[in-house]
Amino acid sequence: MIRAGGAKGVDHDWEPSVSRRAATIKDVARRAEVGVATVSRVLSGSGSVSAATRERVLRAVAELEYRPSALGRSLKTQRTGSIGLVLPEITDPFCAELAAGVLACARTLGEHVLLDVSHDDPVRETEIIDRLVEQRVDGVIAVPAGEPAGWRAALRTGVPVVFADRAVAGLPEIPAVLADDAAGVRSAVDYLAGLGHRRVGLLGTTTTGQAYRGDPGVREAAFRATLADRGLVPDEDLVVLARPGRDGAFAAVAGLFQSRPDLTAVLAATHLLGETAVLVARELDLRIPGDVSIVMIDDVPWAELCDPPLTAVGRPGRDMGHRACEVLLRDPARRDRGRPVVLPTELLIRGSCGPPAGMPGAAPRSPRTR
Amino acid sequence: MIRAGGAKGVDHDWEPSVSRRAATIKDVARRAEVGVATVSRVLSGSGSVSAATRERVLRAVAELEYRPSALGRSLKTQRTGSIGLVLPEITDPFCAELAAGVLACARTLGEHVLLDVSHDDPVRETEIIDRLVEQRVDGVIAVPAGEPAGWRAALRTGVPVVFADRAVAGLPEIPAVLADDAAGVRSAVDYLAGLGHRRVGLLGTTTTGQAYRGDPGVREAAFRATLADRGLVPDEDLVVLARPGRDGAFAAVAGLFQSRPDLTAVLAATHLLGETAVLVARELDLRIPGDVSIVMIDDVPWAELCDPPLTAVGRPGRDMGHRACEVLLRDPARRDRGRPVVLPTELLIRGSCGPPAGMPGAAPRSPRTR
DNA sequence: ATGAAAGCGCTAACAC
DNA sequence: GTGTTAGCGCTTTCAT
């Protein structure tokens, strides 16, 4: 195979085709018999090039199957075109939704997404941040584990950071996109109280490490506040905080259900707790909603498949991810003011709640009438 | 703003701290009064440096909060330390599991993961591949959408590719990590037949675009073959192929259930179809398993929460992801031989199957006895 | 309209 | 043991 040699003419013997080194901008320039700058201009669309030249360059690009290297470009421009996404867990349906939102937005903005999971471990999270900084990502979106130190360090490097779903106490300078959890809890408790429930339990989570804004704390507080507004003294035995993990959830739920058989309704602060509540209720032969009504925070696919379908407080995970990405990438103004973006929740009434067992009008030990 | 432009060693006036440019290896070298190579040696641990020098360098690194730039390094070494992960969907629980496996393995190997989703759209997938190549990822793991062209192009650039969960027909040279779907289907059908079922339906999916190895085709084939082995002529009316999406699933399931009330069991080839089957059965007032037994391929969290809990063929999504990553990153040998890695499935017997309605020993229109 | 050349931050020869 | 230097592939003045 003979190939007419270009300007400086010496033919390369291309190696056996299979693994010849990727073409660089220089190869293209040589082949098109132009300077590298011209190739760059053609490919970036900036500057001006004659039609004929452009044509030649494009042909060389095609013939060589040239792919510009983002490495060279990034080094020069000091932008990598990728952002980091730090999630506690990718198998969690809420996090996955959030990720989908980030991905969708990043795509429209032409950014890549570097994903990593922290398992809610601050040490690991800090490690991840470090590596992300080393990669020189253009920004980071995180559902933070709660330890401020790592994030402070990140800030010092100058990477823009946006929190989603949770915010870290003591870092008001980092913008956040949150769900209106307080309103969500309120809507759920109001609904339950409206049904006639007087002894409502809360299945919450312990706050590991630092306190969050936008997480456990506010759910608990909103729970108490709503009850108080209704003139119900929150019975402290009825709020139980589960340790992280399935076992913690199980212990908490079983403990609550067994120690307080007079309980008529419960609000599960996470979908894990909701799931556990359903399972434990089944094990204890408690009917839903006949014996106990359940509302769960976070709507997940299985909520509708449950029998009865579970009433839930839906939080817009996908929107939150999308929004966080927008704030990060195209809203530096907002990034500077510290006010968090708060997105509304929605009470999705399905079949898991009814009037309390003793209630006039309630069918005793049977599916709800009303 | 004046900066003393010193050849060697004039003190810089650092700017107001808030956004001064990140320190480079040069800054560190200058501050530690050594050459850049020494800094590099200290940081990479290679070569030899005197304890005293190392000390000085480390101090400078700390004082400057120096973070080596992966950009510079990658450009030089021609390795980015990141791999691409292309999934049809991140909100799908199976994909999320797979992603978790990849993430776990990548982490132990010190690689970053660039995630993108194709929505099973070949056009989009090709776009993603292109961008990944441009980023010079060290390799890509994909649950492919099915169009070979894009992958052929990828191969030509020299990026190693490994498929997971599905393989693309016509690309035997790309190694794949698959689940043993045929065995999974067989175990399910055998189980159903053993229970006494004679009229078993299959809810499959249409094969969009190219045919897969490891997806719809083999499930359907295994279904027919198992039935045949049992001496049952597969009734072609009983296998229905759903179009992608919720609507397609619904149409298929409703169609099957309504047109063939004599059906006593059904195998759902995907979790979406399983979910839909449960919903439709409920709507049609068909009891599970009294009127119809259901087995689903893919075990998902809600399978246990269903009432009754759903019997399913579990596929090791996380392992598959982990394995795919290993094959990609540390098993170039296997990468070359074309034989796919096949991981076993597991039949998880729960409560959604019983003997067929008319069966001697079966309680008519009621939960299973046996 | 186009080319030459100077880096971007790093590693790896190669000198000393 | 340590410094100097030549690139890696690209963009971007600055000349021409």
mmCIF file of C-alpha atoms in Angstrom, chain B:
data_model
loop_
_atom_site.group_PDB
_atom_site.id
_atom_site.type_symbol
_atom_site.label_atom_id
_atom_site.label_comp_id
_atom_site.label_asym_id
_atom_site.label_seq_id
_atom_site.Cartn_x
_atom_site.Cartn_y
_atom_site.Cartn_z
ATOM 1 C CA MET B 1 -1.414 43.644 40.529
ATOM 2 C CA ILE B 2 2.265 43.180 40.321
ATOM 3 C CA ARG B 3 4.009 39.954 40.553
ATOM 4 C CA ALA B 4 7.727 39.987 40.886
ATOM 5 C CA GLY B 5 8.814 37.980 37.928
ATOM 6 C CA GLY B 6 11.811 36.327 39.406
ATOM 7 C CA ALA B 7 13.913 33.866 37.547
ATOM 8 C CA LYS B 8 14.965 32.147 40.667
ATOM 9 C CA GLY B 9 13.358 32.601 43.916
ATOM 10 C CA VAL B 10 11.863 36.055 44.182
ATOM 11 C CA ASP B 11 8.953 35.948 46.558
ATOM 12 C CA HIS B 12 5.553 36.117 44.950
ATOM 13 C CA ASP B 13 2.939 38.437 46.346
ATOM 14 C CA TRP B 14 0.231 35.895 46.721
ATOM 15 C CA GLU B 15 -3.124 37.334 45.851
ATOM 16 C CA PRO B 16 -5.957 37.752 48.383
ATOM 17 C CA SER B 17 -5.923 34.056 49.142
ATOM 18 C CA VAL B 18 -9.402 33.401 47.964
ATOM 19 C CA SER B 19 -8.728 32.356 44.418
ATOM 20 C CA ARG B 20 -5.064 32.091 43.816
ATOM 21 C CA ARG B 21 -4.053 29.712 41.132
ATOM 22 C CA ALA B 22 -3.415 26.158 42.190
ATOM 23 C CA ALA B 23 0.177 25.316 42.977
ATOM 24 C CA THR B 24 2.056 23.318 40.381
ATOM 25 C CA ILE B 25 4.963 21.026 40.732
ATOM 26 C CA LYS B 26 7.199 23.962 39.852
ATOM 27 C CA ASP B 27 5.929 25.967 42.760
ATOM 28 C CA VAL B 28 6.687 23.105 45.051
ATOM 29 C CA ALA B 29 10.147 22.642 43.581
ATOM 30 C CA ARG B 30 10.957 26.297 43.987
ATOM 31 C CA ARG B 31 9.698 26.399 47.521
ATOM 32 C CA ALA B 32 11.598 23.270 48.510
ATOM 33 C CA GLU B 33 14.613 24.520 46.580
ATOM 34 C CA VAL B 34 14.898 21.353 44.538
ATOM 35 C CA GLY B 35 14.250 20.389 40.935
ATOM 36 C CA VAL B 36 10.871 19.308 39.696
ATOM 37 C CA ALA B 37 12.099 15.788 39.122
ATOM 38 C CA THR B 38 12.850 15.436 42.784
ATOM 39 C CA VAL B 39 9.383 16.509 43.707
ATOM 40 C CA SER B 40 8.010 13.989 41.285
ATOM 41 C CA ARG B 41 10.214 11.300 42.764
ATOM 42 C CA VAL B 42 9.124 12.038 46.278
ATOM 43 C CA LEU B 43 5.492 12.033 45.360
ATOM 44 C CA SER B 44 5.578 8.907 43.263
ATOM 45 C CA GLY B 45 7.828 7.058 45.669
ATOM 46 C CA SER B 46 10.102 5.930 42.869
ATOM 47 C CA GLY B 47 13.794 6.731 42.507
ATOM 48 C CA SER B 48 15.755 7.658 45.559
ATOM 49 C CA VAL B 49 15.842 10.837 47.539
ATOM 50 C CA SER B 50 17.621 11.670 50.746
ATOM 51 C CA ALA B 51 15.486 11.808 53.807
ATOM 52 C CA ALA B 52 16.254 15.464 54.304
ATOM 53 C CA THR B 53 15.198 16.383 50.797
ATOM 54 C CA ARG B 54 12.057 14.347 51.005
ATOM 55 C CA GLU B 55 11.252 16.161 54.181
ATOM 56 C CA ARG B 56 11.643 19.569 52.585
ATOM 57 C CA VAL B 57 9.542 18.571 49.619
ATOM 58 C CA LEU B 58 6.780 17.174 51.739
ATOM 59 C CA ARG B 59 6.715 20.322 53.790
ATOM 60 C CA ALA B 60 6.445 22.463 50.695
ATOM 61 C CA VAL B 61 3.656 20.249 49.417
ATOM 62 C CA ALA B 62 1.751 20.678 52.629
ATOM 63 C CA GLU B 63 2.328 24.401 52.882
ATOM 64 C CA LEU B 64 1.199 24.973 49.361
ATOM 65 C CA GLU B 65 -1.618 22.435 49.606
ATOM 66 C CA TYR B 66 -0.250 21.088 46.395
ATOM 67 C CA ARG B 67 -2.424 18.626 44.471
ATOM 68 C CA PRO B 68 -0.703 17.002 41.549
ATOM 69 C CA SER B 69 -2.731 17.416 38.400
ATOM 70 C CA ALA B 70 -3.905 14.235 36.808
ATOM 71 C CA LEU B 71 -4.035 16.136 33.545
ATOM 72 C CA GLY B 72 -0.338 16.648 33.278
ATOM 73 C CA ARG B 73 0.377 13.149 34.402
ATOM 74 C CA SER B 74 -2.107 11.544 32.056
ATOM 75 C CA LEU B 75 -0.848 13.483 29.099
ATOM 76 C CA LYS B 76 2.618 12.259 29.822
ATOM 77 C CA THR B 77 1.855 8.684 30.744
ATOM 78 C CA GLN B 78 -0.929 8.186 28.254
ATOM 79 C CA ARG B 79 -3.139 6.653 30.892
ATOM 80 C CA THR B 80 -6.011 8.537 32.412
ATOM 81 C CA GLY B 81 -6.805 6.166 35.208
ATOM 82 C CA SER B 82 -10.456 6.238 34.339
ATOM 83 C CA ILE B 83 -12.818 3.890 32.618
ATOM 84 C CA GLY B 84 -16.136 4.545 30.972
ATOM 85 C CA LEU B 85 -19.322 2.852 32.096
ATOM 86 C CA VAL B 86 -22.215 2.873 29.660
ATOM 87 C CA LEU B 87 -25.562 1.763 30.996
ATOM 88 C CA PRO B 88 -29.018 1.811 29.454
ATOM 89 C CA GLU B 89 -30.386 3.406 32.586
ATOM 90 C CA ILE B 90 -29.093 4.194 36.031
ATOM 91 C CA THR B 91 -32.484 4.081 37.724
ATOM 92 C CA ASP B 92 -32.956 0.454 36.804
ATOM 93 C CA PRO B 93 -32.158 -1.588 39.892
ATOM 94 C CA PHE B 94 -30.263 -4.236 37.985
ATOM 95 C CA CYS B 95 -28.091 -1.672 36.245
ATOM 96 C CA ALA B 96 -27.524 0.096 39.515
ATOM 97 C CA GLU B 97 -26.288 -3.153 41.051
ATOM 98 C CA LEU B 98 -24.017 -3.692 38.134
ATOM 99 C CA ALA B 99 -22.705 -0.175 38.481
ATOM 100 C CA ALA B 100 -22.055 -0.755 42.157
ATOM 101 C CA GLY B 101 -19.946 -3.768 41.249
ATOM 102 C CA VAL B 102 -17.942 -1.813 38.720
ATOM 103 C CA LEU B 103 -17.448 1.019 41.174
ATOM 104 C CA ALA B 104 -16.249 -1.322 43.876
ATOM 105 C CA CYS B 105 -13.732 -3.009 41.637
ATOM 106 C CA ALA B 106 -12.570 0.202 40.015
ATOM 107 C CA ARG B 107 -11.949 1.666 43.404
ATOM 108 C CA THR B 108 -9.692 -1.146 44.511
ATOM 109 C CA LEU B 109 -7.771 -0.704 41.293
ATOM 110 C CA GLY B 110 -7.550 3.025 41.689
ATOM 111 C CA GLU B 111 -9.557 3.834 38.605
ATOM 112 C CA HIS B 112 -12.170 6.497 38.154
ATOM 113 C CA VAL B 113 -15.504 5.779 36.560
ATOM 114 C CA LEU B 114 -17.072 8.004 33.942
ATOM 115 C CA LEU B 115 -20.758 7.174 33.824
ATOM 116 C CA ASP B 116 -23.235 7.762 31.040
ATOM 117 C CA VAL B 117 -26.624 6.351 30.101
ATOM 118 C CA SER B 118 -27.815 5.408 26.641
ATOM 119 C CA HIS B 119 -31.515 4.790 27.274
ATOM 120 C CA ASP B 120 -30.917 1.853 24.974
ATOM 121 C CA ASP B 121 -30.662 4.248 22.080
ATOM 122 C CA PRO B 122 -27.897 3.184 19.696
ATOM 123 C CA VAL B 123 -27.423 6.689 18.383
ATOM 124 C CA ARG B 124 -26.908 8.033 21.801
ATOM 125 C CA GLU B 125 -24.691 5.151 22.670
ATOM 126 C CA THR B 126 -22.435 5.868 19.734
ATOM 127 C CA GLU B 127 -22.213 9.465 20.816
ATOM 128 C CA ILE B 128 -21.204 8.387 24.277
ATOM 129 C CA ILE B 129 -18.528 6.069 22.967
ATOM 130 C CA ASP B 130 -17.114 8.904 20.925
ATOM 131 C CA ARG B 131 -16.904 11.186 23.890
ATOM 132 C CA LEU B 132 -15.357 8.495 26.001
ATOM 133 C CA VAL B 133 -12.698 7.862 23.399
ATOM 134 C CA GLU B 134 -12.034 11.562 23.272
ATOM 135 C CA GLN B 135 -11.480 11.496 27.015
ATOM 136 C CA ARG B 136 -8.965 8.715 26.425
ATOM 137 C CA VAL B 137 -10.475 6.400 29.005
ATOM 138 C CA ASP B 138 -8.372 3.356 29.710
ATOM 139 C CA GLY B 139 -11.276 1.112 28.828
ATOM 140 C CA VAL B 140 -15.036 0.890 28.727
ATOM 141 C CA ILE B 141 -17.597 -1.393 30.249
ATOM 142 C CA ALA B 142 -20.999 -1.396 28.661
ATOM 143 C CA VAL B 143 -24.410 -2.948 28.755
ATOM 144 C CA PRO B 144 -24.708 -2.399 25.016
ATOM 145 C CA ALA B 145 -27.815 -1.196 23.226
ATOM 146 C CA GLY B 146 -27.189 -3.582 20.401
ATOM 147 C CA GLU B 147 -25.814 -1.673 17.442
ATOM 148 C CA PRO B 148 -22.388 -3.058 16.483
ATOM 149 C CA ALA B 149 -21.185 -0.150 14.336
ATOM 150 C CA GLY B 150 -20.302 2.170 17.183
ATOM 151 C CA TRP B 151 -18.444 -0.562 19.000
ATOM 152 C CA ARG B 152 -16.484 -1.492 15.931
ATOM 153 C CA ALA B 153 -15.335 2.077 15.657
ATOM 154 C CA ALA B 154 -14.380 2.039 19.321
ATOM 155 C CA LEU B 155 -12.344 -1.079 18.808
ATOM 156 C CA ARG B 156 -10.453 0.551 15.972
ATOM 157 C CA THR B 157 -9.284 3.285 18.315
ATOM 158 C CA GLY B 158 -7.768 0.614 20.476
ATOM 159 C CA VAL B 159 -9.824 1.089 23.652
ATOM 160 C CA PRO B 160 -10.431 -2.163 25.409
ATOM 161 C CA VAL B 161 -14.141 -2.859 25.711
ATOM 162 C CA VAL B 162 -15.965 -5.377 27.858
ATOM 163 C CA PHE B 163 -19.665 -6.040 27.638
ATOM 164 C CA ALA B 164 -21.751 -6.909 30.643
ATOM 165 C CA ASP B 165 -25.179 -8.514 30.840
ATOM 166 C CA ARG B 166 -25.663 -8.436 27.113
ATOM 167 C CA ALA B 167 -23.425 -9.086 24.166
ATOM 168 C CA VAL B 168 -23.854 -7.782 20.681
ATOM 169 C CA ALA B 169 -24.339 -10.289 17.900
ATOM 170 C CA GLY B 170 -21.557 -10.003 15.394
ATOM 171 C CA LEU B 171 -18.957 -8.865 17.884
ATOM 172 C CA PRO B 172 -17.523 -12.064 19.280
ATOM 173 C CA GLU B 173 -14.160 -10.367 19.656
ATOM 174 C CA ILE B 174 -15.481 -8.257 22.492
ATOM 175 C CA PRO B 175 -15.336 -10.164 25.759
ATOM 176 C CA ALA B 176 -18.524 -10.329 27.759
ATOM 177 C CA VAL B 177 -19.639 -11.123 31.269
ATOM 178 C CA LEU B 178 -23.112 -12.595 31.175
ATOM 179 C CA ALA B 179 -25.604 -14.282 33.422
ATOM 180 C CA ASP B 180 -26.627 -17.786 32.556
ATOM 181 C CA ASP B 181 -30.061 -16.722 31.437
ATOM 182 C CA ALA B 182 -30.831 -19.974 29.713
ATOM 183 C CA ALA B 183 -30.265 -21.885 32.921
ATOM 184 C CA GLY B 184 -32.278 -19.305 34.809
ATOM 185 C CA VAL B 185 -35.254 -19.668 32.512
ATOM 186 C CA ARG B 186 -34.917 -23.407 32.630
ATOM 187 C CA SER B 187 -34.934 -23.485 36.418
ATOM 188 C CA ALA B 188 -38.059 -21.347 36.484
ATOM 189 C CA VAL B 189 -39.951 -23.347 33.896
ATOM 190 C CA ASP B 190 -38.901 -26.610 35.483
ATOM 191 C CA TYR B 191 -40.164 -25.384 38.803
ATOM 192 C CA LEU B 192 -43.491 -24.353 37.338
ATOM 193 C CA ALA B 193 -43.875 -27.596 35.425
ATOM 194 C CA GLY B 194 -43.011 -29.535 38.557
ATOM 195 C CA LEU B 195 -45.829 -27.773 40.338
ATOM 196 C CA GLY B 196 -48.159 -29.196 37.729
ATOM 197 C CA HIS B 197 -48.550 -26.313 35.331
ATOM 198 C CA ARG B 198 -49.263 -27.231 31.730
ATOM 199 C CA ARG B 199 -50.187 -23.906 30.240
ATOM 200 C CA VAL B 200 -47.314 -21.562 31.061
ATOM 201 C CA GLY B 201 -47.030 -18.162 29.411
ATOM 202 C CA LEU B 202 -43.905 -16.211 28.627
ATOM 203 C CA LEU B 203 -43.819 -12.455 28.840
ATOM 204 C CA GLY B 204 -40.792 -11.549 26.769
ATOM 205 C CA THR B 205 -39.508 -8.418 25.099
ATOM 206 C CA THR B 206 -39.134 -7.614 21.462
ATOM 207 C CA THR B 207 -35.582 -7.461 20.297
ATOM 208 C CA THR B 208 -34.984 -3.908 19.256
ATOM 209 C CA GLY B 209 -32.377 -3.501 16.568
ATOM 210 C CA GLN B 210 -29.735 -6.161 16.512
ATOM 211 C CA ALA B 211 -30.096 -9.465 18.241
ATOM 212 C CA TYR B 212 -28.352 -9.989 21.526
ATOM 213 C CA ARG B 213 -26.602 -12.963 22.788
ATOM 214 C CA GLY B 214 -27.530 -13.149 26.403
ATOM 215 C CA ASP B 215 -30.836 -11.355 26.147
ATOM 216 C CA PRO B 216 -34.351 -11.785 24.745
ATOM 217 C CA GLY B 217 -33.508 -14.405 22.178
ATOM 218 C CA VAL B 218 -32.016 -16.852 24.617
ATOM 219 C CA ARG B 219 -34.762 -16.457 27.168
ATOM 220 C CA GLU B 220 -37.384 -17.243 24.612
ATOM 221 C CA ALA B 221 -35.423 -20.143 23.216
ATOM 222 C CA ALA B 222 -34.706 -21.601 26.626
ATOM 223 C CA PHE B 223 -38.362 -21.283 27.472
ATOM 224 C CA ARG B 224 -39.420 -23.262 24.437
ATOM 225 C CA ALA B 225 -36.674 -25.817 24.865
ATOM 226 C CA THR B 226 -37.489 -26.504 28.497
ATOM 227 C CA LEU B 227 -41.147 -26.939 27.714
ATOM 228 C CA ALA B 228 -40.261 -29.287 24.879
ATOM 229 C CA ASP B 229 -38.011 -31.322 27.159
ATOM 230 C CA ARG B 230 -40.982 -31.801 29.400
ATOM 231 C CA GLY B 231 -43.033 -33.061 26.509
ATOM 232 C CA LEU B 232 -45.167 -29.952 26.507
ATOM 233 C CA VAL B 233 -45.768 -28.394 23.130
ATOM 234 C CA PRO B 234 -45.110 -24.705 23.579
ATOM 235 C CA ASP B 235 -48.381 -23.030 22.736
ATOM 236 C CA GLU B 236 -47.301 -20.108 20.582
ATOM 237 C CA ASP B 237 -50.199 -17.976 21.755
ATOM 238 C CA LEU B 238 -48.709 -18.144 25.186
ATOM 239 C CA VAL B 239 -45.517 -16.357 24.350
ATOM 240 C CA VAL B 240 -46.029 -12.661 23.939
ATOM 241 C CA LEU B 241 -43.352 -10.121 23.265
ATOM 242 C CA ALA B 242 -43.787 -6.702 24.807
ATOM 243 C CA ARG B 243 -42.522 -3.509 23.236
ATOM 244 C CA PRO B 244 -40.164 -1.499 25.371
ATOM 245 C CA GLY B 245 -41.566 0.790 28.048
ATOM 246 C CA ARG B 246 -44.385 0.630 30.564
ATOM 247 C CA ASP B 247 -47.099 0.892 27.973
ATOM 248 C CA GLY B 248 -45.722 -1.952 25.941
ATOM 249 C CA ALA B 249 -45.495 -4.066 29.048
ATOM 250 C CA PHE B 250 -49.025 -3.266 30.059
ATOM 251 C CA ALA B 251 -50.468 -4.019 26.653
ATOM 252 C CA ALA B 252 -48.652 -7.324 26.488
ATOM 253 C CA VAL B 253 -49.626 -8.489 29.946
ATOM 254 C CA ALA B 254 -53.240 -7.395 29.738
ATOM 255 C CA GLY B 255 -53.509 -8.961 26.311
ATOM 256 C CA LEU B 256 -52.141 -12.272 27.486
ATOM 257 C CA PHE B 257 -54.159 -12.481 30.679
ATOM 258 C CA GLN B 258 -57.396 -11.576 28.983
ATOM 259 C CA SER B 259 -57.051 -13.642 25.850
ATOM 260 C CA ARG B 260 -55.985 -16.758 27.693
ATOM 261 C CA PRO B 261 -57.890 -17.171 30.928
ATOM 262 C CA ASP B 262 -56.884 -20.826 30.862
ATOM 263 C CA LEU B 263 -53.290 -19.867 31.575
ATOM 264 C CA THR B 264 -52.135 -20.987 35.012
ATOM 265 C CA ALA B 265 -48.632 -19.612 35.243
ATOM 266 C CA VAL B 266 -46.455 -17.015 33.647
ATOM 267 C CA LEU B 267 -42.764 -16.284 33.444
ATOM 268 C CA ALA B 268 -41.939 -12.596 33.210
ATOM 269 C CA ALA B 269 -38.656 -12.098 31.410
ATOM 270 C CA THR B 270 -37.870 -8.742 33.028
ATOM 271 C CA HIS B 271 -38.700 -7.062 36.290
ATOM 272 C CA LEU B 272 -40.774 -4.472 34.490
ATOM 273 C CA LEU B 273 -42.909 -7.254 33.069
ATOM 274 C CA GLY B 274 -43.094 -8.898 36.471
ATOM 275 C CA GLU B 275 -44.218 -5.676 38.050
ATOM 276 C CA THR B 276 -46.807 -5.188 35.364
ATOM 277 C CA ALA B 277 -48.039 -8.749 35.737
ATOM 278 C CA VAL B 278 -48.625 -8.185 39.439
ATOM 279 C CA LEU B 279 -50.489 -4.969 38.773
ATOM 280 C CA VAL B 280 -52.627 -6.389 35.992
ATOM 281 C CA ALA B 281 -53.427 -9.502 37.982
ATOM 282 C CA ARG B 282 -54.592 -7.322 40.824
ATOM 283 C CA GLU B 283 -56.711 -5.253 38.479
ATOM 284 C CA LEU B 284 -58.280 -8.358 36.961
ATOM 285 C CA ASP B 285 -58.863 -9.801 40.405
ATOM 286 C CA LEU B 286 -56.674 -12.776 39.721
ATOM 287 C CA ARG B 287 -55.180 -14.175 42.868
ATOM 288 C CA ILE B 288 -51.526 -14.966 43.073
ATOM 289 C CA PRO B 289 -50.816 -17.839 43.157
ATOM 290 C CA GLY B 290 -54.391 -19.130 43.404
ATOM 291 C CA ASP B 291 -55.403 -18.150 39.905
ATOM 292 C CA VAL B 292 -52.038 -17.530 38.358
ATOM 293 C CA SER B 293 -48.499 -18.285 39.414
ATOM 294 C CA ILE B 294 -45.803 -15.751 38.577
ATOM 295 C CA VAL B 295 -42.049 -16.053 38.281
ATOM 296 C CA MET B 296 -39.942 -13.106 37.311
ATOM 297 C CA ILE B 297 -36.440 -12.855 35.948
ATOM 298 C CA ASP B 298 -34.261 -10.508 37.987
ATOM 299 C CA ASP B 299 -34.626 -10.221 41.674
ATOM 300 C CA VAL B 300 -35.370 -6.708 42.792
ATOM 301 C CA PRO B 301 -35.927 -5.312 46.262
ATOM 302 C CA TRP B 302 -39.685 -5.084 45.945
ATOM 303 C CA ALA B 303 -40.051 -8.771 45.139
ATOM 304 C CA GLU B 304 -40.006 -9.522 48.841
ATOM 305 C CA LEU B 305 -42.375 -6.732 49.709
ATOM 306 C CA CYS B 306 -45.025 -7.891 47.330
ATOM 307 C CA ASP B 307 -47.926 -9.782 48.756
ATOM 308 C CA PRO B 308 -47.297 -12.601 48.208
ATOM 309 C CA PRO B 309 -43.551 -12.190 47.833
ATOM 310 C CA LEU B 310 -42.530 -12.909 44.275
ATOM 311 C CA THR B 311 -40.566 -15.940 43.223
ATOM 312 C CA ALA B 312 -37.735 -14.771 41.012
ATOM 313 C CA VAL B 313 -34.650 -15.796 39.112
ATOM 314 C CA GLY B 314 -31.867 -13.804 40.711
ATOM 315 C CA ARG B 315 -29.011 -12.680 38.529
ATOM 316 C CA PRO B 316 -25.762 -11.505 40.110
ATOM 317 C CA GLY B 317 -25.692 -7.947 38.847
ATOM 318 C CA ARG B 318 -23.076 -6.719 41.258
ATOM 319 C CA ASP B 319 -20.772 -9.639 40.586
ATOM 320 C CA MET B 320 -21.178 -9.165 36.879
ATOM 321 C CA GLY B 321 -20.098 -5.554 37.153
ATOM 322 C CA HIS B 322 -17.184 -6.463 39.362
ATOM 323 C CA ARG B 323 -16.118 -9.238 37.062
ATOM 324 C CA ALA B 324 -16.417 -7.110 33.962
ATOM 325 C CA CYS B 325 -14.152 -4.566 35.556
ATOM 326 C CA GLU B 326 -11.607 -7.214 36.436
ATOM 327 C CA VAL B 327 -11.621 -8.616 32.942
ATOM 328 C CA LEU B 328 -11.143 -5.138 31.577
ATOM 329 C CA LEU B 329 -8.415 -4.000 33.886
ATOM 330 C CA ARG B 330 -6.418 -6.988 34.958
ATOM 331 C CA ASP B 331 -7.075 -9.811 32.629
ATOM 332 C CA PRO B 332 -5.951 -8.787 29.184
ATOM 333 C CA ALA B 333 -5.354 -12.446 28.490
ATOM 334 C CA ARG B 334 -8.974 -13.329 28.841
ATOM 335 C CA ARG B 335 -9.862 -10.232 26.944
ATOM 336 C CA ASP B 336 -8.300 -11.780 23.919
ATOM 337 C CA ARG B 337 -9.867 -15.161 23.949
ATOM 338 C CA GLY B 338 -13.429 -14.521 23.025
ATOM 339 C CA ARG B 339 -15.205 -16.852 25.422
ATOM 340 C CA PRO B 340 -17.732 -14.979 27.576
ATOM 341 C CA VAL B 341 -17.675 -15.305 31.339
ATOM 342 C CA VAL B 342 -21.004 -16.762 32.389
ATOM 343 C CA LEU B 343 -22.243 -16.344 35.936
ATOM 344 C CA PRO B 344 -24.902 -18.556 37.506
ATOM 345 C CA THR B 345 -28.441 -17.518 38.326
ATOM 346 C CA GLU B 346 -30.454 -18.620 41.304
ATOM 347 C CA LEU B 347 -34.117 -19.483 41.620
ATOM 348 C CA LEU B 348 -35.487 -17.708 44.670
ATOM 349 C CA ILE B 349 -38.645 -19.479 45.677
ATOM 350 C CA ARG B 350 -41.050 -17.233 47.516
ATOM 351 C CA GLY B 351 -44.793 -17.167 47.605
ATOM 352 C CA SER B 352 -46.041 -16.377 44.130
ATOM 353 C CA CYS B 353 -46.265 -19.887 42.771
ATOM 354 C CA GLY B 354 -48.498 -22.799 43.625
ATOM 355 C CA PRO B 355 -50.157 -25.690 41.884
ATOM 356 C CA PRO B 356 -52.508 -24.763 39.052
ATOM 357 C CA ALA B 357 -56.136 -24.037 39.942
ATOM 358 C CA GLY B 358 -57.695 -27.222 38.642
ATOM 359 C CA MET B 359 -54.977 -29.390 40.114
ATOM 360 C CA PRO B 360 -55.885 -32.142 42.536
ATOM 361 C CA GLY B 361 -54.581 -30.986 45.880
ATOM 362 C CA ALA B 362 -54.849 -27.338 44.979
ATOM 363 C CA ALA B 363 -57.225 -25.248 46.986
ATOM 364 C CA PRO B 364 -59.480 -23.663 44.365
ATOM 365 C CA ARG B 365 -59.241 -19.862 44.201
ATOM 366 C CA SER B 366 -57.216 -19.561 47.339
ATOM 367 C CA PRO B 367 -53.612 -19.291 48.464
ATOM 368 C CA ARG B 368 -51.593 -22.376 47.814
ATOM 369 C CA THR B 369 -51.794 -25.302 50.190
ATOM 370 C CA ARG B 370 -48.698 -27.284 49.527
#
